[in-house]
mmCIF file of N, CA and C in Angstrom:
data_model
loop_
_atom_site.group_PDB
_atom_site.id
_atom_site.type_symbol
_atom_site.label_atom_id
_atom_site.label_comp_id
_atom_site.label_asym_id
_atom_site.label_seq_id
_atom_site.Cartn_x
_atom_site.Cartn_y
_atom_site.Cartn_z
ATOM 1 N N MET A 20 3.641 -40.888 2.383
ATOM 2 C CA MET A 20 5.254 -39.951 3.373
ATOM 3 C C MET A 20 6.003 -38.992 2.535
ATOM 4 N N VAL A 21 6.160 -38.210 3.472
ATOM 5 C CA VAL A 21 6.807 -36.620 2.572
ATOM 6 C C VAL A 21 7.518 -37.122 2.114
ATOM 7 N N ASP A 22 8.292 -36.669 0.930
ATOM 8 C CA ASP A 22 9.717 -36.969 0.260
ATOM 9 C C ASP A 22 10.453 -35.320 0.661
ATOM 10 N N LEU A 23 11.131 -35.110 1.236
ATOM 11 C CA LEU A 23 11.657 -33.883 1.731
ATOM 12 C C LEU A 23 13.147 -34.347 0.801
ATOM 13 N N ASN A 24 12.968 -33.013 -0.098
ATOM 14 C CA ASN A 24 14.101 -32.428 -0.941
ATOM 15 C C ASN A 24 14.191 -31.348 -0.820
ATOM 16 N N PHE A 25 15.662 -31.439 0.089
ATOM 17 C CA PHE A 25 16.722 -30.115 0.511
ATOM 18 C C PHE A 25 17.476 -29.590 -0.188
ATOM 19 N N ASP A 26 16.965 -30.301 -1.364
ATOM 20 C CA ASP A 26 17.780 -29.624 -2.548
ATOM 21 C C ASP A 26 17.300 -27.956 -3.052
ATOM 22 N N HIS A 27 15.607 -28.148 -2.605
ATOM 23 C CA HIS A 27 15.210 -26.884 -2.959
ATOM 24 C C HIS A 27 15.470 -25.573 -2.760
ATOM 25 N N GLU A 28 15.091 -24.608 -3.102
ATOM 26 C CA GLU A 28 15.895 -23.062 -2.686
ATOM 27 C C GLU A 28 14.972 -22.588 -1.549
ATOM 28 N N MET A 29 13.881 -23.038 -1.674
ATOM 29 C CA MET A 29 13.107 -22.324 -0.819
ATOM 30 C C MET A 29 13.399 -22.882 1.194
ATOM 31 N N ILE A 30 13.985 -24.052 1.155
ATOM 32 C CA ILE A 30 14.827 -24.877 2.224
ATOM 33 C C ILE A 30 15.881 -24.103 2.618
ATOM 34 N N MET A 31 16.565 -23.830 1.298
ATOM 35 C CA MET A 31 17.940 -23.293 1.819
ATOM 36 C C MET A 31 17.752 -22.225 2.679
ATOM 37 N N PHE A 32 16.679 -21.048 1.725
ATOM 38 C CA PHE A 32 16.933 -19.984 2.641
ATOM 39 C C PHE A 32 16.035 -19.821 3.441
ATOM 40 N N THR A 33 14.886 -20.908 4.037
ATOM 41 C CA THR A 33 14.342 -20.194 5.094
ATOM 42 C C THR A 33 15.258 -19.928 6.544
ATOM 43 N N PRO A 34 16.194 -20.269 6.828
ATOM 44 C CA PRO A 34 17.089 -19.731 8.083
ATOM 45 C C PRO A 34 17.335 -18.423 8.078
ATOM 46 N N ALA A 35 18.011 -18.280 6.533
ATOM 47 C CA ALA A 35 18.275 -17.100 7.046
ATOM 48 C C ALA A 35 17.367 -15.788 6.284
ATOM 49 N N LEU A 36 15.825 -16.144 5.677
ATOM 50 C CA LEU A 36 14.819 -15.390 5.710
ATOM 51 C C LEU A 36 14.532 -15.325 7.119
ATOM 52 N N LEU A 37 14.223 -16.427 8.511
ATOM 53 C CA LEU A 37 13.863 -16.127 9.516
ATOM 54 C C LEU A 37 14.780 -15.502 10.033
ATOM 55 N N TYR A 38 16.258 -15.440 10.093
ATOM 56 C CA TYR A 38 17.248 -14.539 10.768
ATOM 57 C C TYR A 38 16.954 -13.124 10.472
ATOM 58 N N ILE A 39 16.714 -12.666 9.256
ATOM 59 C CA ILE A 39 16.320 -10.931 8.748
ATOM 60 C C ILE A 39 14.832 -11.067 9.841
ATOM 61 N N ASP A 40 13.944 -11.529 9.342
ATOM 62 C CA ASP A 40 12.440 -11.041 10.250
ATOM 63 C C ASP A 40 12.985 -11.076 11.637
ATOM 64 N N TYR A 41 13.985 -12.068 12.477
ATOM 65 C CA TYR A 41 14.352 -11.761 13.867
ATOM 66 C C TYR A 41 14.948 -10.151 14.026
ATOM 67 N N ILE A 42 16.136 -10.349 13.110
ATOM 68 C CA ILE A 42 16.711 -8.904 13.103
ATOM 69 C C ILE A 42 15.643 -7.225 12.900
ATOM 70 N N ASN A 43 14.803 -7.588 12.123
ATOM 71 C CA ASN A 43 13.801 -6.698 11.612
ATOM 72 C C ASN A 43 12.627 -6.421 12.977
ATOM 73 N N LEU A 44 12.305 -7.533 13.809
ATOM 74 C CA LEU A 44 11.820 -7.515 14.983
ATOM 75 C C LEU A 44 12.939 -6.195 15.813
ATOM 76 N N HIS A 45 13.714 -6.624 16.126
ATOM 77 C CA HIS A 45 14.429 -6.221 17.277
ATOM 78 C C HIS A 45 14.718 -4.685 16.344
ATOM 79 N N PHE A 46 14.945 -4.649 15.462
ATOM 80 C CA PHE A 46 14.928 -3.241 14.787
ATOM 81 C C PHE A 46 13.839 -2.274 15.117
ATOM 82 N N LYS A 47 12.801 -2.547 14.925
ATOM 83 C CA LYS A 47 11.326 -1.755 14.957
ATOM 84 C C LYS A 47 11.679 -1.735 16.394
ATOM 85 N N TYR A 48 11.321 -2.873 17.349
ATOM 86 C CA TYR A 48 11.425 -2.416 18.582
ATOM 87 C C TYR A 48 12.439 -1.616 19.525
ATOM 88 N N TYR A 49 13.655 -1.349 18.552
ATOM 89 C CA TYR A 49 14.066 -0.546 18.919
ATOM 90 C C TYR A 49 14.043 0.775 18.726
ATOM 91 N N LEU A 50 13.526 1.321 17.659
ATOM 92 C CA LEU A 50 13.212 2.514 16.988
ATOM 93 C C LEU A 50 11.967 3.004 18.327
ATOM 94 N N LYS A 51 11.164 1.599 18.512
ATOM 95 C CA LYS A 51 9.757 2.146 19.051
ATOM 96 C C LYS A 51 10.055 2.640 20.503
ATOM 97 N N LYS A 52 11.184 2.226 21.416
ATOM 98 C CA LYS A 52 11.528 2.387 21.971
ATOM 99 C C LYS A 52 12.445 3.497 22.300
ATOM 100 N N LYS A 53 13.369 3.789 21.650
ATOM 101 C CA LYS A 53 14.445 4.976 21.896
ATOM 102 C C LYS A 53 14.066 6.046 21.470
ATOM 103 N N HIS A 54 13.289 5.594 20.287
ATOM 104 C CA HIS A 54 13.206 6.881 19.140
ATOM 105 C C HIS A 54 11.311 6.928 18.651
ATOM 106 N N GLU A 55 10.583 7.438 19.343
ATOM 107 C CA GLU A 55 9.401 7.066 19.143
ATOM 108 C C GLU A 55 8.562 7.828 18.249
ATOM 109 N N ASP A 56 9.116 8.951 17.560
ATOM 110 C CA ASP A 56 8.920 9.633 16.240
ATOM 111 C C ASP A 56 9.020 9.065 15.192
ATOM 112 N N ILE A 57 10.484 8.180 15.301
ATOM 113 C CA ILE A 57 10.908 7.978 13.923
ATOM 114 C C ILE A 57 10.138 6.199 13.723
ATOM 115 N N THR A 58 9.710 6.109 12.294
ATOM 116 C CA THR A 58 9.402 4.367 12.009
ATOM 117 C C THR A 58 10.066 4.232 11.092
ATOM 118 N N PRO A 59 10.384 2.854 11.056
ATOM 119 C CA PRO A 59 10.980 2.347 9.915
ATOM 120 C C PRO A 59 11.313 2.861 8.351
ATOM 121 N N TYR A 60 9.740 3.029 8.376
ATOM 122 C CA TYR A 60 10.183 3.921 6.854
ATOM 123 C C TYR A 60 10.759 5.287 6.587
ATOM 124 N N ASP A 61 10.615 6.226 7.701
ATOM 125 C CA ASP A 61 11.140 7.204 8.328
ATOM 126 C C ASP A 61 12.783 7.120 8.156
ATOM 127 N N PHE A 62 13.243 6.183 9.086
ATOM 128 C CA PHE A 62 14.569 5.571 9.039
ATOM 129 C C PHE A 62 15.146 5.533 7.826
ATOM 130 N N THR A 63 14.356 4.661 6.370
ATOM 131 C CA THR A 63 14.639 4.395 5.165
ATOM 132 C C THR A 63 14.832 5.828 4.811
ATOM 133 N N TYR A 64 13.996 6.807 4.600
ATOM 134 C CA TYR A 64 14.442 7.609 4.208
ATOM 135 C C TYR A 64 15.416 8.527 4.382
ATOM 136 N N LEU A 65 15.200 8.497 6.059
ATOM 137 C CA LEU A 65 16.734 9.594 6.354
ATOM 138 C C LEU A 65 18.149 8.907 6.179
ATOM 139 N N ALA A 66 18.089 7.458 5.983
ATOM 140 C CA ALA A 66 19.418 6.631 5.694
ATOM 141 C C ALA A 66 20.014 7.067 4.217
ATOM 142 N N ASN A 67 18.321 7.061 3.150
ATOM 143 C CA ASN A 67 18.997 7.524 2.360
ATOM 144 C C ASN A 67 19.440 9.113 2.060
ATOM 145 N N ILE A 68 18.703 10.378 2.356
ATOM 146 C CA ILE A 68 19.305 11.508 2.674
ATOM 147 C C ILE A 68 20.452 11.502 2.972
ATOM 148 N N PHE A 69 20.696 10.564 4.322
ATOM 149 C CA PHE A 69 22.211 10.443 4.408
ATOM 150 C C PHE A 69 22.957 10.623 3.865
ATOM 151 N N TYR A 70 22.697 9.154 2.632
ATOM 152 C CA TYR A 70 24.234 8.503 2.062
ATOM 153 C C TYR A 70 23.992 9.532 0.261
ATOM 154 N N ASN A 71 23.365 10.344 0.424
ATOM 155 C CA ASN A 71 23.079 11.361 -1.131
ATOM 156 C C ASN A 71 22.245 12.409 -0.248
ATOM 157 N N PRO A 72 23.077 13.565 0.171
ATOM 158 C CA PRO A 72 22.814 14.795 0.957
ATOM 159 C C PRO A 72 21.888 15.515 -0.140
ATOM 160 N N ASN A 73 22.170 15.709 -1.305
ATOM 161 C CA ASN A 73 21.885 16.408 -2.341
ATOM 162 C C ASN A 73 21.070 16.630 -3.150
ATOM 163 N N CYS A 74 20.085 15.198 -2.779
ATOM 164 C CA CYS A 74 19.124 14.660 -3.544
ATOM 165 C C CYS A 74 17.753 15.561 -3.693
ATOM 166 N N SER A 75 16.635 15.962 -4.698
ATOM 167 C CA SER A 75 15.896 16.504 -4.429
ATOM 168 C C SER A 75 14.803 15.271 -4.201
ATOM 169 N N GLN A 76 13.437 15.933 -3.862
ATOM 170 C CA GLN A 76 12.619 14.970 -3.538
ATOM 171 C C GLN A 76 12.226 14.104 -4.679
ATOM 172 N N LYS A 77 12.515 14.555 -6.130
ATOM 173 C CA LYS A 77 12.674 13.786 -7.271
ATOM 174 C C LYS A 77 13.474 12.317 -7.349
ATOM 175 N N ASP A 78 14.221 13.054 -6.886
ATOM 176 C CA ASP A 78 15.918 12.123 -6.886
ATOM 177 C C ASP A 78 15.583 10.568 -5.786
ATOM 178 N N LEU A 79 14.994 11.293 -4.482
ATOM 179 C CA LEU A 79 14.610 10.311 -3.480
ATOM 180 C C LEU A 79 13.084 9.441 -3.737
ATOM 181 N N ALA A 80 12.453 10.047 -4.766
ATOM 182 C CA ALA A 80 11.588 9.123 -4.933
ATOM 183 C C ALA A 80 11.861 8.224 -6.053
ATOM 184 N N GLU A 81 12.912 8.245 -6.781
ATOM 185 C CA GLU A 81 13.370 7.467 -8.083
ATOM 186 C C GLU A 81 13.818 5.810 -7.052
ATOM 187 N N LEU A 82 14.827 6.715 -6.307
ATOM 188 C CA LEU A 82 15.896 5.772 -4.968
ATOM 189 C C LEU A 82 15.085 4.879 -4.926
ATOM 190 N N LEU A 83 13.857 4.908 -4.022
ATOM 191 C CA LEU A 83 12.696 4.608 -3.123
ATOM 192 C C LEU A 83 11.607 3.795 -3.684
ATOM 193 N N PHE A 84 11.784 4.148 -5.421
ATOM 194 C CA PHE A 84 10.883 3.514 -5.481
ATOM 195 C C PHE A 84 9.239 3.695 -5.232
ATOM 196 N N VAL A 85 9.166 5.004 -5.235
ATOM 197 C CA VAL A 85 7.970 5.743 -4.533
ATOM 198 C C VAL A 85 7.646 6.785 -5.311
ATOM 199 N N SER A 86 6.138 7.231 -5.200
ATOM 200 C CA SER A 86 5.541 8.457 -5.531
ATOM 201 C C SER A 86 6.619 9.927 -5.274
ATOM 202 N N GLU A 87 6.017 10.923 -5.814
ATOM 203 C CA GLU A 87 7.162 12.116 -5.216
ATOM 204 C C GLU A 87 5.963 12.583 -4.299
ATOM 205 N N SER A 88 4.338 12.189 -4.397
ATOM 206 C CA SER A 88 3.756 12.522 -3.604
ATOM 207 C C SER A 88 4.077 12.025 -1.884
ATOM 208 N N ASN A 89 4.199 10.768 -2.236
ATOM 209 C CA ASN A 89 4.362 10.138 -1.254
ATOM 210 C C ASN A 89 5.642 10.819 -0.483
ATOM 211 N N VAL A 90 7.058 11.334 -1.091
ATOM 212 C CA VAL A 90 7.947 11.954 -0.345
ATOM 213 C C VAL A 90 7.871 13.084 0.135
ATOM 214 N N ALA A 91 7.025 13.521 -0.704
ATOM 215 C CA ALA A 91 6.756 15.246 0.089
ATOM 216 C C ALA A 91 6.061 14.925 1.288
ATOM 217 N N GLN A 92 5.169 14.116 1.645
ATOM 218 C CA GLN A 92 4.579 13.813 2.636
ATOM 219 C C GLN A 92 5.315 13.538 3.889
ATOM 220 N N ILE A 93 5.850 12.541 3.767
ATOM 221 C CA ILE A 93 6.911 12.262 4.512
ATOM 222 C C ILE A 93 8.194 13.430 4.613
ATOM 223 N N ILE A 94 8.632 13.767 3.847
ATOM 224 C CA ILE A 94 9.797 14.463 4.351
ATOM 225 C C ILE A 94 9.158 15.981 5.102
ATOM 226 N N LYS A 95 7.682 16.601 4.690
ATOM 227 C CA LYS A 95 7.026 17.835 5.436
ATOM 228 C C LYS A 95 7.215 16.916 6.757
ATOM 229 N N ARG A 96 6.686 15.544 7.372
ATOM 230 C CA ARG A 96 6.477 15.027 8.034
ATOM 231 C C ARG A 96 7.838 15.260 9.387
ATOM 232 N N LEU A 97 9.330 14.547 8.332
ATOM 233 C CA LEU A 97 10.595 14.897 8.927
ATOM 234 C C LEU A 97 11.234 15.975 9.162
ATOM 235 N N GLU A 98 10.603 17.024 8.920
ATOM 236 C CA GLU A 98 10.939 18.251 8.783
ATOM 237 C C GLU A 98 10.471 19.220 10.197
ATOM 238 N N LYS A 99 8.711 18.814 9.956
ATOM 239 C CA LYS A 99 8.184 19.427 11.534
ATOM 240 C C LYS A 99 8.903 18.459 12.413
ATOM 241 N N ASN A 100 9.237 17.261 12.299
ATOM 242 C CA ASN A 100 9.790 17.130 13.699
ATOM 243 C C ASN A 100 11.579 17.174 13.948
ATOM 244 N N GLY A 101 11.827 18.067 13.340
ATOM 245 C CA GLY A 101 13.294 18.869 13.007
ATOM 246 C C GLY A 101 14.259 17.671 12.658
ATOM 247 N N LEU A 102 13.781 16.859 11.846
ATOM 248 C CA LEU A 102 14.668 15.708 11.605
ATOM 249 C C LEU A 102 15.566 15.782 10.217
ATOM 250 N N VAL A 103 14.925 16.778 9.307
ATOM 251 C CA VAL A 103 15.110 17.248 8.073
ATOM 252 C C VAL A 103 15.486 18.811 7.466
ATOM 253 N N LYS A 104 15.710 19.363 7.003
ATOM 254 C CA LYS A 104 15.810 20.568 6.356
ATOM 255 C C LYS A 104 15.662 20.395 4.637
ATOM 256 N N ARG A 105 14.574 21.156 4.489
ATOM 257 C CA ARG A 105 14.799 21.572 2.948
ATOM 258 C C ARG A 105 15.290 22.757 2.283
ATOM 259 N N ASP A 106 16.436 22.386 1.333
ATOM 260 C CA ASP A 106 16.700 23.765 1.001
ATOM 261 C C ASP A 106 15.899 23.746 -0.124
ATOM 262 N N VAL A 107 15.986 25.040 -0.985
ATOM 263 C CA VAL A 107 14.909 25.369 -2.819
ATOM 264 C C VAL A 107 16.165 25.008 -3.791
#
């Protein structure tokens, strides 16, 4: 017989994790349905740019814990789609 210990951390957080996954799935569905050219990753970049309007690509890379080349590629695509504008 299995002894269920409900004091275990994972059991306590499981409902919250399932709810977070549910929200994430609906968010992805919404973006796919309403904004075909924006992925969840793009939204992360756009949200960080919105809250840090004068940040450089280097600053954005540090905020998101990604490489500068990754930021450059994403920003290039966002600029091509007319979602952001780069200033020198």
